[in-house]
mmCIF file of C-alpha atoms in Angstrom:
data_model
loop_
_atom_site.group_PDB
_atom_site.id
_atom_site.type_symbol
_atom_site.label_atom_id
_atom_site.label_comp_id
_atom_site.label_asym_id
_atom_site.label_seq_id
_atom_site.Cartn_x
_atom_site.Cartn_y
_atom_site.Cartn_z
ATOM 1 C CA UNK G 1 82.214 64.730 100.939
ATOM 2 C CA UNK G 2 81.899 68.052 102.543
ATOM 3 C CA UNK G 3 79.793 70.605 100.894
ATOM 4 C CA UNK G 4 82.092 73.795 100.179
ATOM 5 C CA UNK G 5 81.387 77.218 101.305
ATOM 6 C CA UNK G 6 82.040 80.789 100.908
ATOM 7 C CA UNK G 7 84.411 80.415 103.862
ATOM 8 C CA UNK G 8 86.350 77.712 101.838
ATOM 9 C CA UNK G 9 86.617 80.066 98.984
ATOM 10 C CA UNK G 10 88.133 82.710 101.227
ATOM 11 C CA UNK G 11 90.607 80.246 102.627
ATOM 12 C CA UNK G 12 91.744 78.929 99.261
ATOM 13 C CA UNK G 13 92.076 82.624 98.129
ATOM 14 C CA UNK G 14 94.120 83.470 101.243
ATOM 15 C CA UNK G 15 96.449 80.449 100.515
ATOM 16 C CA UNK G 16 97.293 81.968 97.135
ATOM 17 C CA UNK G 17 97.874 85.542 98.683
ATOM 18 C CA UNK G 18 94.571 86.704 97.288
ATOM 19 C CA UNK G 19 90.914 87.430 98.156
ATOM 20 C CA UNK G 20 87.550 86.133 97.169
ATOM 21 C CA UNK G 21 85.555 89.213 96.668
ATOM 22 C CA UNK G 22 82.134 87.413 96.412
ATOM 23 C CA UNK G 23 79.530 87.832 99.131
ATOM 24 C CA UNK G 24 77.276 84.963 98.372
ATOM 25 C CA UNK G 25 77.846 81.081 97.532
ATOM 26 C CA UNK G 26 75.402 79.250 95.471
ATOM 27 C CA UNK G 27 77.195 75.981 94.633
ATOM 28 C CA UNK G 28 80.337 74.748 93.316
ATOM 29 C CA UNK G 29 79.974 75.745 89.677
ATOM 30 C CA UNK G 30 78.723 79.229 90.134
ATOM 31 C CA UNK G 31 81.611 81.768 89.367
ATOM 32 C CA UNK G 32 82.903 83.674 92.221
ATOM 33 C CA UNK G 33 84.892 87.113 92.014
ATOM 34 C CA UNK G 34 88.676 86.643 92.888
ATOM 35 C CA UNK G 35 91.564 88.877 93.211
ATOM 36 C CA UNK G 36 95.198 87.987 93.136
ATOM 37 C CA UNK G 37 98.156 89.635 94.902
ATOM 38 C CA UNK G 38 99.116 91.277 91.648
ATOM 39 C CA UNK G 39 95.769 93.191 91.464
ATOM 40 C CA UNK G 40 94.146 91.092 88.794
ATOM 41 C CA UNK G 41 90.479 90.295 89.240
ATOM 42 C CA UNK G 42 88.442 87.689 87.364
ATOM 43 C CA UNK G 43 85.462 85.188 87.772
ATOM 44 C CA UNK G 44 85.845 81.380 88.142
ATOM 45 C CA UNK G 45 83.810 78.705 89.993
ATOM 46 C CA UNK G 46 85.296 77.309 93.136
ATOM 47 C CA UNK G 47 85.357 73.730 91.776
ATOM 48 C CA UNK G 48 87.881 75.191 89.168
ATOM 49 C CA UNK G 49 90.029 76.821 91.670
ATOM 50 C CA UNK G 50 89.977 74.044 94.235
ATOM 51 C CA UNK G 51 90.101 70.991 92.182
ATOM 52 C CA UNK G 52 92.020 72.009 88.979
ATOM 53 C CA UNK G 53 94.705 73.834 90.894
ATOM 54 C CA UNK G 54 94.246 76.862 88.885
ATOM 55 C CA UNK G 55 94.594 80.539 90.363
ATOM 56 C CA UNK G 56 94.891 83.766 88.351
ATOM 57 C CA UNK G 57 94.439 83.359 84.715
ATOM 58 C CA UNK G 58 96.174 86.789 84.096
ATOM 59 C CA UNK G 59 99.390 85.664 85.859
ATOM 60 C CA UNK G 60 99.348 82.300 84.267
ATOM 61 C CA UNK G 61 98.842 83.923 80.715
ATOM 62 C CA UNK G 62 95.425 82.375 80.152
ATOM 63 C CA UNK G 63 93.074 85.273 80.030
ATOM 64 C CA UNK G 64 91.318 85.855 76.854
ATOM 65 C CA UNK G 65 93.061 88.837 74.934
ATOM 66 C CA UNK G 66 91.079 91.845 73.887
ATOM 67 C CA UNK G 67 91.562 94.566 71.182
ATOM 68 C CA UNK G 68 92.925 96.846 73.988
ATOM 69 C CA UNK G 69 95.476 94.135 74.783
ATOM 70 C CA UNK G 70 96.403 94.136 71.019
ATOM 71 C CA UNK G 71 96.942 98.152 71.196
ATOM 72 C CA UNK G 72 99.045 97.849 74.300
ATOM 73 C CA UNK G 73 101.207 95.010 73.046
ATOM 74 C CA UNK G 74 102.065 97.229 69.967
ATOM 75 C CA UNK G 75 103.238 100.012 72.004
ATOM 76 C CA UNK G 76 106.432 98.216 72.666
ATOM 77 C CA UNK G 77 106.959 97.727 68.896
ATOM 78 C CA UNK G 78 106.285 101.218 68.103
ATOM 79 C CA UNK G 79 103.306 100.230 65.925
ATOM 80 C CA UNK G 80 99.582 99.976 65.924
ATOM 81 C CA UNK G 81 96.895 97.346 65.679
ATOM 82 C CA UNK G 82 94.458 99.129 62.880
ATOM 83 C CA UNK G 83 91.577 96.516 63.286
ATOM 84 C CA UNK G 84 88.359 97.419 64.925
ATOM 85 C CA UNK G 85 87.036 94.029 65.857
ATOM 86 C CA UNK G 86 88.666 91.162 67.829
ATOM 87 C CA UNK G 87 87.203 87.718 67.857
ATOM 88 C CA UNK G 88 90.121 85.458 69.070
ATOM 89 C CA UNK G 89 93.802 84.897 69.436
ATOM 90 C CA UNK G 90 93.913 83.066 66.113
ATOM 91 C CA UNK G 91 92.111 85.231 63.414
ATOM 92 C CA UNK G 92 94.229 87.982 61.664
ATOM 93 C CA UNK G 93 94.195 91.440 62.501
ATOM 94 C CA UNK G 94 95.547 94.455 60.490
ATOM 95 C CA UNK G 95 98.835 95.712 61.914
ATOM 96 C CA UNK G 96 101.156 98.818 61.029
ATOM 97 C CA UNK G 97 104.695 99.146 62.101
ATOM 98 C CA UNK G 98 106.736 102.294 62.673
ATOM 99 C CA UNK G 99 107.994 102.127 59.115
ATOM 100 C CA UNK G 100 104.143 102.056 58.112
ATOM 101 C CA UNK G 101 104.247 98.603 56.731
ATOM 102 C CA UNK G 102 100.814 96.833 56.828
ATOM 103 C CA UNK G 103 100.157 93.111 57.092
ATOM 104 C CA UNK G 104 97.829 90.763 58.650
ATOM 105 C CA UNK G 105 98.582 88.319 61.406
ATOM 106 C CA UNK G 106 96.880 87.031 64.624
ATOM 107 C CA UNK G 107 97.520 88.626 68.042
ATOM 108 C CA UNK G 108 98.785 85.265 69.130
ATOM 109 C CA UNK G 109 101.757 85.623 66.762
ATOM 110 C CA UNK G 110 102.411 89.086 67.789
ATOM 111 C CA UNK G 111 102.240 88.299 71.475
ATOM 112 C CA UNK G 112 104.848 85.621 70.614
ATOM 113 C CA UNK G 113 107.242 88.043 69.282
ATOM 114 C CA UNK G 114 106.445 87.909 65.481
ATOM 115 C CA UNK G 115 106.202 91.664 64.446
ATOM 116 C CA UNK G 116 106.738 93.091 61.227
ATOM 117 C CA UNK G 117 107.462 90.535 58.492
ATOM 118 C CA UNK G 118 108.709 93.382 56.005
ATOM 119 C CA UNK G 119 111.164 94.719 58.609
ATOM 120 C CA UNK G 120 112.493 91.155 59.334
ATOM 121 C CA UNK G 121 112.972 90.549 55.845
ATOM 122 C CA UNK G 122 110.516 87.526 55.565
ATOM 123 C CA UNK G 123 107.506 89.115 54.106
ATOM 124 C CA UNK G 124 105.539 87.185 51.323
ATOM 125 C CA UNK G 125 106.667 88.418 47.940
ATOM 126 C CA UNK G 126 103.932 89.687 45.483
ATOM 127 C CA UNK G 127 103.578 90.397 41.816
ATOM 128 C CA UNK G 128 104.275 93.832 42.580
ATOM 129 C CA UNK G 129 107.652 92.845 44.149
ATOM 130 C CA UNK G 130 108.531 90.950 41.036
ATOM 131 C CA UNK G 131 107.657 93.707 38.817
ATOM 132 C CA UNK G 132 109.782 96.016 41.045
ATOM 133 C CA UNK G 133 112.887 93.726 40.967
ATOM 134 C CA UNK G 134 112.562 93.319 37.194
ATOM 135 C CA UNK G 135 112.520 97.182 36.665
ATOM 136 C CA UNK G 136 115.476 97.727 38.982
ATOM 137 C CA UNK G 137 117.454 95.318 36.684
ATOM 138 C CA UNK G 138 116.218 97.048 33.412
ATOM 139 C CA UNK G 139 113.900 94.246 32.595
ATOM 140 C CA UNK G 140 110.292 92.929 33.007
ATOM 141 C CA UNK G 141 108.196 90.244 34.695
ATOM 142 C CA UNK G 142 105.823 88.996 32.099
ATOM 143 C CA UNK G 143 103.619 87.150 34.503
ATOM 144 C CA UNK G 144 100.139 88.638 35.158
ATOM 145 C CA UNK G 145 99.114 86.474 38.019
ATOM 146 C CA UNK G 146 101.225 85.246 40.894
ATOM 147 C CA UNK G 147 100.043 82.375 43.556
ATOM 148 C CA UNK G 148 102.857 81.789 45.825
ATOM 149 C CA UNK G 149 106.743 81.123 45.969
ATOM 150 C CA UNK G 150 106.484 78.151 43.880
ATOM 151 C CA UNK G 151 104.986 79.808 41.064
ATOM 152 C CA UNK G 152 107.451 79.508 37.908
ATOM 153 C CA UNK G 153 107.612 83.133 36.586
ATOM 154 C CA UNK G 154 108.620 84.364 33.022
ATOM 155 C CA UNK G 155 111.108 87.105 32.948
ATOM 156 C CA UNK G 156 112.690 89.405 30.018
ATOM 157 C CA UNK G 157 115.879 91.164 30.150
ATOM 158 C CA UNK G 158 116.639 94.549 28.447
ATOM 159 C CA UNK G 159 118.498 92.283 25.527
ATOM 160 C CA UNK G 160 115.124 90.588 24.874
ATOM 161 C CA UNK G 161 116.077 87.138 26.426
ATOM 162 C CA UNK G 162 113.059 85.266 27.962
ATOM 163 C CA UNK G 163 113.519 82.633 30.681
ATOM 164 C CA UNK G 164 111.329 81.101 33.731
ATOM 165 C CA UNK G 165 112.634 81.079 37.202
ATOM 166 C CA UNK G 166 111.179 81.289 40.623
ATOM 167 C CA UNK G 167 110.788 84.828 42.189
ATOM 168 C CA UNK G 168 112.688 83.895 45.292
ATOM 169 C CA UNK G 169 115.665 82.723 43.057
ATOM 170 C CA UNK G 170 115.835 85.954 41.217
ATOM 171 C CA UNK G 171 115.431 88.051 44.654
ATOM 172 C CA UNK G 172 117.835 86.142 46.546
ATOM 173 C CA UNK G 173 120.537 84.881 44.183
ATOM 174 C CA UNK G 174 121.541 88.372 43.019
ATOM 175 C CA UNK G 175 121.768 87.111 39.502
ATOM 176 C CA UNK G 176 119.574 88.131 36.661
ATOM 177 C CA UNK G 177 119.464 86.831 32.884
ATOM 178 C CA UNK G 178 121.172 83.346 32.380
ATOM 179 C CA UNK G 179 122.031 84.310 28.808
ATOM 180 C CA UNK G 180 123.618 87.695 29.399
#
């Protein structure tokens, strides 16, 4: 098997319409500096480019994202990423939309088109939401702790009737007291 050289790296780069910027070749696993036809620059070992058939990770969408990428992605949504640290694509960051809604989700979700859950109408409901809905219907939510959408909640209407029902049922059905 022929030992690869810097010349081989340059030939492979040229075949992809790019350039190998490295001036020294140590071995097959030492990262070299590559440049693609779309002006992206990255480091990768020659063995990965030659044997795995990979080329520009930016063009392929495989480049590790940064906090600056998060801020750039939010520009198209007219919002902002308020987090100051970024670890990876799966951990939640703090976001703000143009309506000033705040929520946590991963950069991966935002990159895949999942923006503000409040504007989209699918935000997780809270105990405060339950109290506001009850107030808007001249009643009360008697629950003091709320876990999730499967939490059975106790409600009281202005006539004093008390009943239990899920928050989603109250919010989405448009009905209120089953006795009135």
